[in-house]
Amino acid sequence: MATAMPQSTCDRCQAPLVEDAAYCDNCGERTRKARRMIRLAVRVELLFIGLVVLLVAGFTLVYSLQQ
Ligand SMILES: [Zn+2]
């Protein structure tokens, strides 16, 4: 699987990348690894927002049932 290999050159300008770099030193393009991390962060954030909404909805329900 090609995506499991560490990316060694920039997708845009083909300049060699520093290992674990998030951006290309030459053109500033994000590396595949950085893009994966961003997707993961967005997913975690959406999950967190969903949990907060559920919590608020749960509390609202409990309060309305108590009255
Ligand atoms: Zn580049």
Short mmCIF file of C-alpha atoms and ligand atoms in Angstrom, two decimals:
data_model
loop_
_atom_site.label_atom_id
_atom_site.label_comp_id
_atom_site.label_asym_id
_atom_site.label_seq_id
_atom_site.Cartn_x
_atom_site.Cartn_y
_atom_site.Cartn_z
CA MET A 1 0.00 0.00 0.00
CA ALA A 2 1.62 3.22 -1.17
CA THR A 3 -0.08 5.49 1.40
CA ALA A 4 1.51 3.56 4.29
CA MET A 5 4.97 4.58 3.09
CA PRO A 6 6.38 7.80 4.55
CA GLN A 7 6.14 10.59 2.01
CA SER A 8 9.64 11.65 0.94
CA THR A 9 8.92 14.19 -1.79
CA CYS A 10 6.37 17.01 -2.18
CA ASP A 11 3.25 16.16 -4.21
CA ARG A 12 3.29 19.57 -5.89
CA CYS A 13 6.92 20.47 -6.54
CA GLN A 14 8.65 17.12 -5.92
CA ALA A 15 11.16 18.74 -3.54
CA PRO A 16 12.59 16.36 -0.92
CA LEU A 17 10.74 16.57 2.41
CA VAL A 18 12.12 16.43 5.93
CA GLU A 19 10.88 13.32 7.73
CA ASP A 20 7.53 13.94 9.53
CA ALA A 21 7.29 17.43 7.99
CA ALA A 22 3.80 18.93 7.87
CA TYR A 23 4.63 21.37 5.07
CA CYS A 24 6.96 21.45 2.08
CA ASP A 25 9.92 23.77 2.71
CA ASN A 26 10.00 24.71 -0.95
CA CYS A 27 6.39 25.56 -1.88
CA GLY A 28 4.45 25.31 1.40
CA GLU A 29 2.21 22.47 0.22
CA ARG A 30 0.82 20.33 3.06
CA THR A 31 2.13 16.79 3.17
CA ARG A 32 -0.23 13.81 2.98
CA LYS A 33 0.44 13.07 6.63
CA ALA A 34 -0.56 16.61 7.66
CA ARG A 35 -3.76 16.37 5.60
CA ARG A 36 -4.58 13.05 7.32
CA MET A 37 -4.02 14.63 10.72
CA ILE A 38 -6.34 17.53 9.83
CA ARG A 39 -9.07 15.13 8.74
CA LEU A 40 -8.66 13.24 12.03
CA ALA A 41 -8.79 16.48 14.05
CA VAL A 42 -12.01 17.55 12.27
CA ARG A 43 -13.59 14.17 13.03
CA VAL A 44 -12.64 14.38 16.72
CA GLU A 45 -14.03 17.92 16.87
CA LEU A 46 -17.34 16.87 15.29
CA LEU A 47 -17.57 13.96 17.74
CA PHE A 48 -16.94 16.34 20.64
CA ILE A 49 -19.60 18.80 19.43
CA GLY A 50 -22.04 15.89 19.08
CA LEU A 51 -21.36 14.80 22.66
CA VAL A 52 -21.90 18.34 23.98
CA VAL A 53 -25.20 18.61 22.08
CA LEU A 54 -26.32 15.25 23.50
CA LEU A 55 -25.35 16.35 27.00
CA VAL A 56 -27.28 19.63 26.70
CA ALA A 57 -30.29 17.82 25.24
CA GLY A 58 -30.13 15.27 28.06
CA PHE A 59 -30.00 17.93 30.76
CA THR A 60 -32.86 19.83 29.11
CA LEU A 61 -34.94 16.65 29.09
CA VAL A 62 -34.19 15.94 32.78
CA TYR A 63 -35.10 19.51 33.78
CA SER A 64 -38.33 19.47 31.80
CA LEU A 65 -39.34 16.12 33.34
CA GLN A 66 -38.71 17.42 36.87
CA GLN A 67 -41.24 20.22 36.52
ZN ZN B 1 6.58 21.56 -2.53
#
